PDB file of C-alpha atoms in Angstrom:
ATOM      1  CA  MET S   4     132.571 -65.874 172.864  1.00 63.00           C
ATOM      2  CA  THR S   5     130.778 -69.228 172.908  1.00 75.00           C
ATOM      3  CA  ASP S   6     127.259 -69.045 174.348  1.00 81.00           C
ATOM      4  CA  PHE S   7     126.875 -71.075 177.556  1.00 87.00           C
ATOM      5  CA  PHE S   8     123.068 -71.338 177.291  1.00 88.00           C
ATOM      6  CA  ARG S   9     121.921 -73.789 174.631  1.00 84.00           C
ATOM      7  CA  THR S  10     118.381 -72.729 173.710  1.00 86.00           C
ATOM      8  CA  ASP S  11     116.320 -72.616 170.543  1.00 82.00           C
ATOM      9  CA  VAL S  12     113.664 -69.963 171.135  1.00 79.00           C
ATOM     10  CA  ASN S  13     112.167 -68.895 167.820  1.00 76.00           C
ATOM     11  CA  ASP S  14     108.847 -68.677 165.979  1.00 74.00           C
ATOM     12  CA  ARG S  15     108.679 -72.476 165.738  1.00 76.00           C
ATOM     13  CA  SER S  16     109.432 -73.326 169.374  1.00 79.00           C
ATOM     14  CA  PHE S  17     107.725 -70.426 171.174  1.00 79.00           C
ATOM     15  CA  ILE S  18     103.940 -70.843 171.296  1.00 83.00           C
ATOM     16  CA  ARG S  19     101.454 -68.219 172.449  1.00 85.00           C
ATOM     17  CA  GLY S  20      98.132 -67.095 171.047  1.00 90.00           C
ATOM     18  CA  ALA S  21      94.574 -68.132 170.296  1.00 95.00           C
ATOM     19  CA  ALA S  22      93.780 -71.345 168.448  1.00 97.00           C
ATOM     20  CA  ARG S  23      90.985 -72.656 166.251  1.00 98.00           C
ATOM     21  CA  LEU S  24      88.841 -75.681 167.137  1.00 98.00           C
ATOM     22  CA  LEU S  25      87.208 -77.881 164.478  1.00 98.00           C
ATOM     23  CA  TYR S  26      85.347 -81.180 164.546  1.00 98.00           C
ATOM     24  CA  ALA S  27      84.248 -83.836 162.086  1.00 98.00           C
ATOM     25  CA  ALA S  28      82.245 -87.039 162.173  1.00 98.00           C
ATOM     26  CA  ASP S  29      84.121 -90.092 163.378  1.00 97.00           C
ATOM     27  CA  ASP S  30      83.842 -91.671 159.923  1.00 97.00           C
ATOM     28  CA  GLN S  31      85.612 -88.714 158.305  1.00 98.00           C
ATOM     29  CA  ALA S  32      88.909 -89.795 156.759  1.00 97.00           C
ATOM     30  CA  ALA S  33      91.685 -89.294 159.297  1.00 97.00           C
ATOM     31  CA  PRO S  34      93.840 -86.331 158.268  1.00 98.00           C
ATOM     32  CA  THR S  35      97.440 -86.965 157.314  1.00 97.00           C
ATOM     33  CA  GLN S  36      98.350 -83.286 156.828  1.00 98.00           C
ATOM     34  CA  ILE S  37      97.015 -79.821 157.663  1.00 98.00           C
ATOM     35  CA  SER S  38      95.463 -79.377 154.222  1.00 98.00           C
ATOM     36  CA  ASP S  39      93.117 -82.284 154.975  1.00 98.00           C
ATOM     37  CA  ILE S  40      91.512 -80.097 157.680  1.00 98.00           C
ATOM     38  CA  ILE S  41      91.640 -76.580 156.205  1.00 98.00           C
ATOM     39  CA  SER S  42      92.371 -75.287 152.739  1.00 98.00           C
ATOM     40  CA  LEU S  43      95.851 -73.946 152.079  1.00 97.00           C
ATOM     41  CA  THR S  44      94.932 -72.893 148.529  1.00 96.00           C
ATOM     42  CA  SER S  45      94.502 -69.287 147.420  1.00 96.00           C
ATOM     43  CA  GLY S  46      90.850 -68.326 147.013  1.00 97.00           C
ATOM     44  CA  THR S  47      89.652 -70.695 149.725  1.00 97.00           C
ATOM     45  CA  LEU S  48      92.574 -70.091 152.079  1.00 98.00           C
ATOM     46  CA  TYR S  49      91.892 -71.363 155.629  1.00 98.00           C
ATOM     47  CA  ASP S  50      88.328 -72.502 154.838  1.00 98.00           C
ATOM     48  CA  ALA S  51      87.371 -75.729 156.614  1.00 98.00           C
ATOM     49  CA  LYS S  52      87.551 -78.707 154.290  1.00 98.00           C
ATOM     50  CA  ALA S  53      84.420 -80.714 153.506  1.00 98.00           C
ATOM     51  CA  GLY S  54      83.289 -82.644 156.573  1.00 98.00           C
ATOM     52  CA  TRP S  55      85.004 -80.316 159.046  1.00 98.00           C
ATOM     53  CA  THR S  56      83.123 -77.650 161.048  1.00 98.00           C
ATOM     54  CA  ASP S  57      84.454 -74.778 163.166  1.00 98.00           C
ATOM     55  CA  LEU S  58      83.362 -74.563 166.796  1.00 97.00           C
ATOM     56  CA  GLY S  59      83.859 -70.805 166.521  1.00 96.00           C
ATOM     57  CA  ALA S  60      84.827 -68.263 169.152  1.00 97.00           C
ATOM     58  CA  THR S  61      86.145 -69.485 172.501  1.00 97.00           C
ATOM     59  CA  LYS S  62      86.924 -68.005 175.910  1.00 95.00           C
ATOM     60  CA  THR S  63      89.812 -68.879 178.295  1.00 94.00           C
ATOM     61  CA  GLY S  64      91.841 -70.502 175.537  1.00 96.00           C
ATOM     62  CA  ILE S  65      91.921 -74.123 174.371  1.00 98.00           C
ATOM     63  CA  GLN S  66      93.648 -76.535 176.748  1.00 98.00           C
ATOM     64  CA  ILE S  67      95.209 -79.824 175.639  1.00 98.00           C
ATOM     65  CA  SER S  68      95.988 -82.011 178.653  1.00 98.00           C
ATOM     66  CA  VAL S  69      98.054 -85.201 178.781  1.00 98.00           C
ATOM     67  CA  ASN S  70      98.349 -87.275 181.953  1.00 98.00           C
ATOM     68  CA  ASN S  71      99.064 -90.818 183.057  1.00 98.00           C
ATOM     69  CA  THR S  72      99.093 -93.061 186.097  1.00 97.00           C
ATOM     70  CA  GLU S  73     101.796 -95.555 186.973  1.00 97.00           C
ATOM     71  CA  GLU S  74     102.651 -98.451 189.220  1.00 97.00           C
ATOM     72  CA  ALA S  75     105.954 -98.458 191.091  1.00 97.00           C
ATOM     73  CA  PHE S  76     108.004-101.547 191.984  1.00 96.00           C
ATOM     74  CA  ASP S  77     110.251-102.095 194.982  1.00 95.00           C
ATOM     75  CA  ILE S  78     112.203-104.854 196.684  1.00 95.00           C
ATOM     76  CA  ASP S  79     113.180-105.526 200.290  1.00 96.00           C
ATOM     77  CA  GLN S  80     116.868-104.892 199.677  1.00 95.00           C
ATOM     78  CA  VAL S  81     116.558-101.344 198.285  1.00 95.00           C
ATOM     79  CA  LEU S  82     115.069 -98.308 199.985  1.00 95.00           C
ATOM     80  CA  GLY S  83     112.712 -96.721 197.526  1.00 95.00           C
ATOM     81  CA  ASP S  84     111.327 -97.700 194.159  1.00 96.00           C
ATOM     82  CA  ILE S  85     113.495 -99.560 191.666  1.00 96.00           C
ATOM     83  CA  ASP S  86     111.269 -99.033 188.628  1.00 97.00           C
ATOM     84  CA  SER S  87     107.843 -97.866 187.485  1.00 97.00           C
ATOM     85  CA  LEU S  88     105.587 -98.538 184.522  1.00 97.00           C
ATOM     86  CA  PRO S  89     102.584 -96.633 183.173  1.00 97.00           C
ATOM     87  CA  THR S  90      99.195 -98.192 183.930  1.00 97.00           C
ATOM     88  CA  ALA S  91      96.930 -95.752 182.065  1.00 97.00           C
ATOM     89  CA  TRP S  92      97.165 -92.700 179.809  1.00 98.00           C
ATOM     90  CA  GLU S  93      94.577 -89.961 179.386  1.00 98.00           C
ATOM     91  CA  VAL S  94      94.248 -86.986 177.051  1.00 98.00           C
ATOM     92  CA  SER S  95      91.578 -84.278 177.016  1.00 98.00           C
ATOM     93  CA  VAL S  96      90.789 -81.040 175.199  1.00 98.00           C
ATOM     94  CA  GLY S  97      88.830 -78.273 176.896  1.00 98.00           C
ATOM     95  CA  THR S  98      87.603 -74.745 176.288  1.00 97.00           C
ATOM     96  CA  GLN S  99      84.573 -72.486 176.702  1.00 97.00           C
ATOM     97  CA  LEU S 100      82.409 -71.958 173.646  1.00 97.00           C
ATOM     98  CA  ALA S 101      81.524 -68.273 173.291  1.00 96.00           C
ATOM     99  CA  GLU S 102      78.937 -68.648 170.518  1.00 96.00           C
ATOM    100  CA  PHE S 103      75.667 -69.537 172.257  1.00 92.00           C
ATOM    101  CA  THR S 104      73.820 -71.183 169.355  1.00 95.00           C
ATOM    102  CA  PRO S 105      71.815 -74.414 168.966  1.00 96.00           C
ATOM    103  CA  GLU S 106      74.661 -75.868 166.901  1.00 96.00           C
ATOM    104  CA  LYS S 107      77.197 -75.276 169.672  1.00 95.00           C
ATOM    105  CA  LEU S 108      74.814 -76.502 172.381  1.00 95.00           C
ATOM    106  CA  GLN S 109      74.294 -79.686 170.388  1.00 96.00           C
ATOM    107  CA  ILE S 110      78.005 -80.431 170.796  1.00 96.00           C
ATOM    108  CA  ALA S 111      78.394 -79.286 174.409  1.00 95.00           C
ATOM    109  CA  TRP S 112      75.204 -80.799 175.828  1.00 96.00           C
ATOM    110  CA  GLU S 113      74.800 -83.883 173.593  1.00 97.00           C
ATOM    111  CA  GLY S 114      71.650 -82.481 172.014  1.00 97.00           C
ATOM    112  CA  SER S 115      69.201 -83.900 169.507  1.00 97.00           C
ATOM    113  CA  GLU S 116      69.171 -83.206 165.787  1.00 97.00           C
ATOM    114  CA  ILE S 117      68.231 -79.601 164.966  1.00 98.00           C
ATOM    115  CA  THR S 118      64.929 -79.274 163.106  1.00 97.00           C
ATOM    116  CA  THR S 119      62.676 -76.459 161.935  1.00 98.00           C
ATOM    117  CA  ASN S 120      59.033 -76.315 162.992  1.00 97.00           C
ATOM    118  CA  GLY S 121      56.003 -74.873 161.188  1.00 97.00           C
ATOM    119  CA  ALA S 122      56.740 -71.406 162.549  1.00 98.00           C
ATOM    120  CA  SER S 123      60.236 -71.425 160.989  1.00 96.00           C
ATOM    121  CA  GLU S 124      61.819 -71.797 164.416  1.00 97.00           C
ATOM    122  CA  GLU S 125      64.901 -73.897 165.044  1.00 97.00           C
ATOM    123  CA  VAL S 126      64.203 -76.675 167.541  1.00 98.00           C
ATOM    124  CA  ILE S 127      66.758 -78.670 169.532  1.00 98.00           C
ATOM    125  CA  SER S 128      66.008 -80.918 172.495  1.00 98.00           C
ATOM    126  CA  PHE S 129      68.043 -82.320 175.391  1.00 98.00           C
ATOM    127  CA  GLY S 130      67.460 -85.399 177.490  1.00 97.00           C
ATOM    128  CA  GLN S 131      69.134 -88.581 178.708  1.00 97.00           C
ATOM    129  CA  PRO S 132      71.166 -90.155 175.899  1.00 96.00           C
ATOM    130  CA  SER S 133      72.687 -93.505 176.835  1.00 97.00           C
ATOM    131  CA  SER S 134      75.888 -92.968 174.863  1.00 96.00           C
ATOM    132  CA  TYR S 135      78.155 -90.195 173.601  1.00 97.00           C
ATOM    133  CA  THR S 136      78.657 -89.075 170.021  1.00 97.00           C
ATOM    134  CA  LYS S 137      82.190 -89.813 168.857  1.00 98.00           C
ATOM    135  CA  ARG S 138      83.942 -87.299 166.627  1.00 98.00           C
ATOM    136  CA  ARG S 139      87.289 -86.291 165.245  1.00 98.00           C
ATOM    137  CA  LEU S 140      88.747 -83.063 166.642  1.00 98.00           C
ATOM    138  CA  ALA S 141      91.454 -80.657 165.529  1.00 98.00           C
ATOM    139  CA  VAL S 142      93.129 -77.688 167.215  1.00 98.00           C
ATOM    140  CA  LEU S 143      94.956 -75.319 164.859  1.00 98.00           C
ATOM    141  CA  PHE S 144      97.362 -72.559 165.878  1.00 96.00           C
ATOM    142  CA  GLN S 145      98.966 -70.014 163.552  1.00 95.00           C
ATOM    143  CA  ARG S 146     102.266 -68.349 164.376  1.00 91.00           C
ATOM    144  CA  PRO S 147     102.932 -64.672 163.583  1.00 88.00           C
ATOM    145  CA  ASN S 148     104.971 -65.793 160.540  1.00 87.00           C
ATOM    146  CA  GLY S 149     101.924 -67.598 159.111  1.00 91.00           C
ATOM    147  CA  ASN S 150     103.043 -71.174 159.746  1.00 92.00           C
ATOM    148  CA  ILE S 151     100.459 -73.495 161.283  1.00 95.00           C
ATOM    149  CA  ARG S 152     100.585 -76.212 163.907  1.00 96.00           C
ATOM    150  CA  ALA S 153      97.679 -78.669 163.951  1.00 98.00           C
ATOM    151  CA  TYR S 154      96.803 -81.168 166.671  1.00 98.00           C
ATOM    152  CA  SER S 155      94.642 -83.916 165.180  1.00 98.00           C
ATOM    153  CA  PHE S 156      92.728 -86.129 167.634  1.00 98.00           C
ATOM    154  CA  TRP S 157      91.483 -89.362 166.112  1.00 98.00           C
ATOM    155  CA  LYS S 158      88.494 -90.030 168.383  1.00 98.00           C
ATOM    156  CA  VAL S 159      86.896 -87.835 171.061  1.00 98.00           C
ATOM    157  CA  GLN S 160      83.708 -87.813 173.078  1.00 98.00           C
ATOM    158  CA  ARG S 161      82.137 -85.499 175.595  1.00 97.00           C
ATOM    159  CA  LEU S 162      83.445 -85.496 179.173  1.00 96.00           C
ATOM    160  CA  PRO S 163      81.029 -84.734 182.047  1.00 95.00           C
ATOM    161  CA  GLN S 164      81.100 -80.963 182.422  1.00 92.00           C
ATOM    162  CA  GLU S 165      78.596 -78.852 184.344  1.00 94.00           C
ATOM    163  CA  SER S 166      77.620 -75.617 182.637  1.00 92.00           C
ATOM    164  CA  THR S 167      75.108 -72.949 183.554  1.00 92.00           C
ATOM    165  CA  VAL S 168      73.296 -70.395 181.406  1.00 92.00           C
ATOM    166  CA  THR S 169      72.688 -67.142 183.265  1.00 92.00           C
ATOM    167  CA  HIS S 170      70.429 -64.502 181.735  1.00 92.00           C
ATOM    168  CA  ALA S 171      71.088 -61.381 183.773  1.00 92.00           C
ATOM    169  CA  LYS S 172      71.123 -57.607 183.369  1.00 92.00           C
ATOM    170  CA  THR S 173      74.865 -57.427 184.016  1.00 93.00           C
ATOM    171  CA  GLY S 174      77.814 -59.764 184.201  1.00 89.00           C
ATOM    172  CA  GLU S 175      79.929 -61.886 181.923  1.00 88.00           C
ATOM    173  CA  GLN S 176      78.714 -62.978 178.529  1.00 90.00           C
ATOM    174  CA  VAL S 177      77.311 -66.494 178.359  1.00 91.00           C
ATOM    175  CA  SER S 178      79.872 -69.135 177.485  1.00 94.00           C
ATOM    176  CA  ILE S 179      79.630 -72.917 177.634  1.00 94.00           C
ATOM    177  CA  PRO S 180      82.430 -74.976 179.193  1.00 95.00           C
ATOM    178  CA  VAL S 181      83.091 -78.111 177.187  1.00 97.00           C
ATOM    179  CA  ARG S 182      85.705 -80.821 177.537  1.00 97.00           C
ATOM    180  CA  PHE S 183      86.419 -83.747 175.277  1.00 98.00           C
ATOM    181  CA  ARG S 184      87.937 -87.052 176.337  1.00 98.00           C
ATOM    182  CA  VAL S 185      90.351 -88.324 173.707  1.00 98.00           C
ATOM    183  CA  MET S 186      89.848 -92.041 173.205  1.00 98.00           C
ATOM    184  CA  PRO S 187      92.570 -94.316 171.819  1.00 98.00           C
ATOM    185  CA  ASP S 188      92.121 -95.478 168.258  1.00 97.00           C
ATOM    186  CA  THR S 189      92.893 -99.157 168.745  1.00 96.00           C
ATOM    187  CA  THR S 190      92.983 -99.759 164.983  1.00 96.00           C
ATOM    188  CA  ILE S 191      96.358 -97.977 165.054  1.00 97.00           C
ATOM    189  CA  THR S 192      98.981-100.604 165.787  1.00 97.00           C
ATOM    190  CA  ASP S 193     101.594 -98.171 167.103  1.00 97.00           C
ATOM    191  CA  PRO S 194     100.747 -97.505 170.788  1.00 96.00           C
ATOM    192  CA  TYR S 195     102.637 -94.199 170.581  1.00 97.00           C
ATOM    193  CA  ALA S 196     100.178 -92.876 167.973  1.00 98.00           C
ATOM    194  CA  ARG S 197      96.725 -93.904 169.181  1.00 98.00           C
ATOM    195  CA  PHE S 198      95.569 -90.580 170.693  1.00 98.00           C
ATOM    196  CA  PHE S 199      96.655 -87.813 168.309  1.00 98.00           C
ATOM    197  CA  SER S 200      99.309 -86.459 165.980  1.00 98.00           C
ATOM    198  CA  ILE S 201     100.809 -82.986 165.568  1.00 97.00           C
ATOM    199  CA  PHE S 202     101.387 -81.568 162.091  1.00 97.00           C
ATOM    200  CA  ASP S 203     103.869 -78.684 162.286  1.00 95.00           C
ATOM    201  CA  GLN S 204     104.771 -76.531 159.284  1.00 92.00           C
ATOM    202  CA  GLU S 205     108.477 -75.871 159.111  1.00 76.00           C
ATOM    203  CA  ALA S 206     109.634 -72.341 159.905  1.00 55.00           C
ATOM    204  CA  ALA S 207     110.385 -70.261 156.798  1.00 48.00           C
TER     205      ALA S 207
END
């Protein structure tokens, strides 16, 4: 009997599970494949490639959001809109960092360079920077069959995000909410490709 429902639910189309978040400097070569971000070679399998750094453990998942605004057009002779066009597009990536270290705070709170003082203590400072650090960002997800999907964002910067550190006898572990605004890479001539690309390994 011919199946009435036309679906394609398999390991490639069904997505659920934790992901991995990495960043690089904005002058890092833009990746063109997954192996530019992590190693796919035996012996160094899944290690971050040179220039890329893991943001480590997260809480509440990693959210990739795409949204846009539009302007609608109408005329006197027709009830309702006759057309609409996009006026702006926005993309963001958010999560909560579960590793409460100076290196992670530097990313989340736009901190200073990390130094070591005479007492062999790590020192990081926070203040009023007048601009944001721009970076590359990648979100990697691995399916149960081992195949990987990578979201590669060309240019991101911190979005305003309040976070609070609570040292208490009981309660949830400390985690740091962080959200990145994805900026368009205007050096890319194709307007469909200025925010990010997805690299998806074919199902076996």
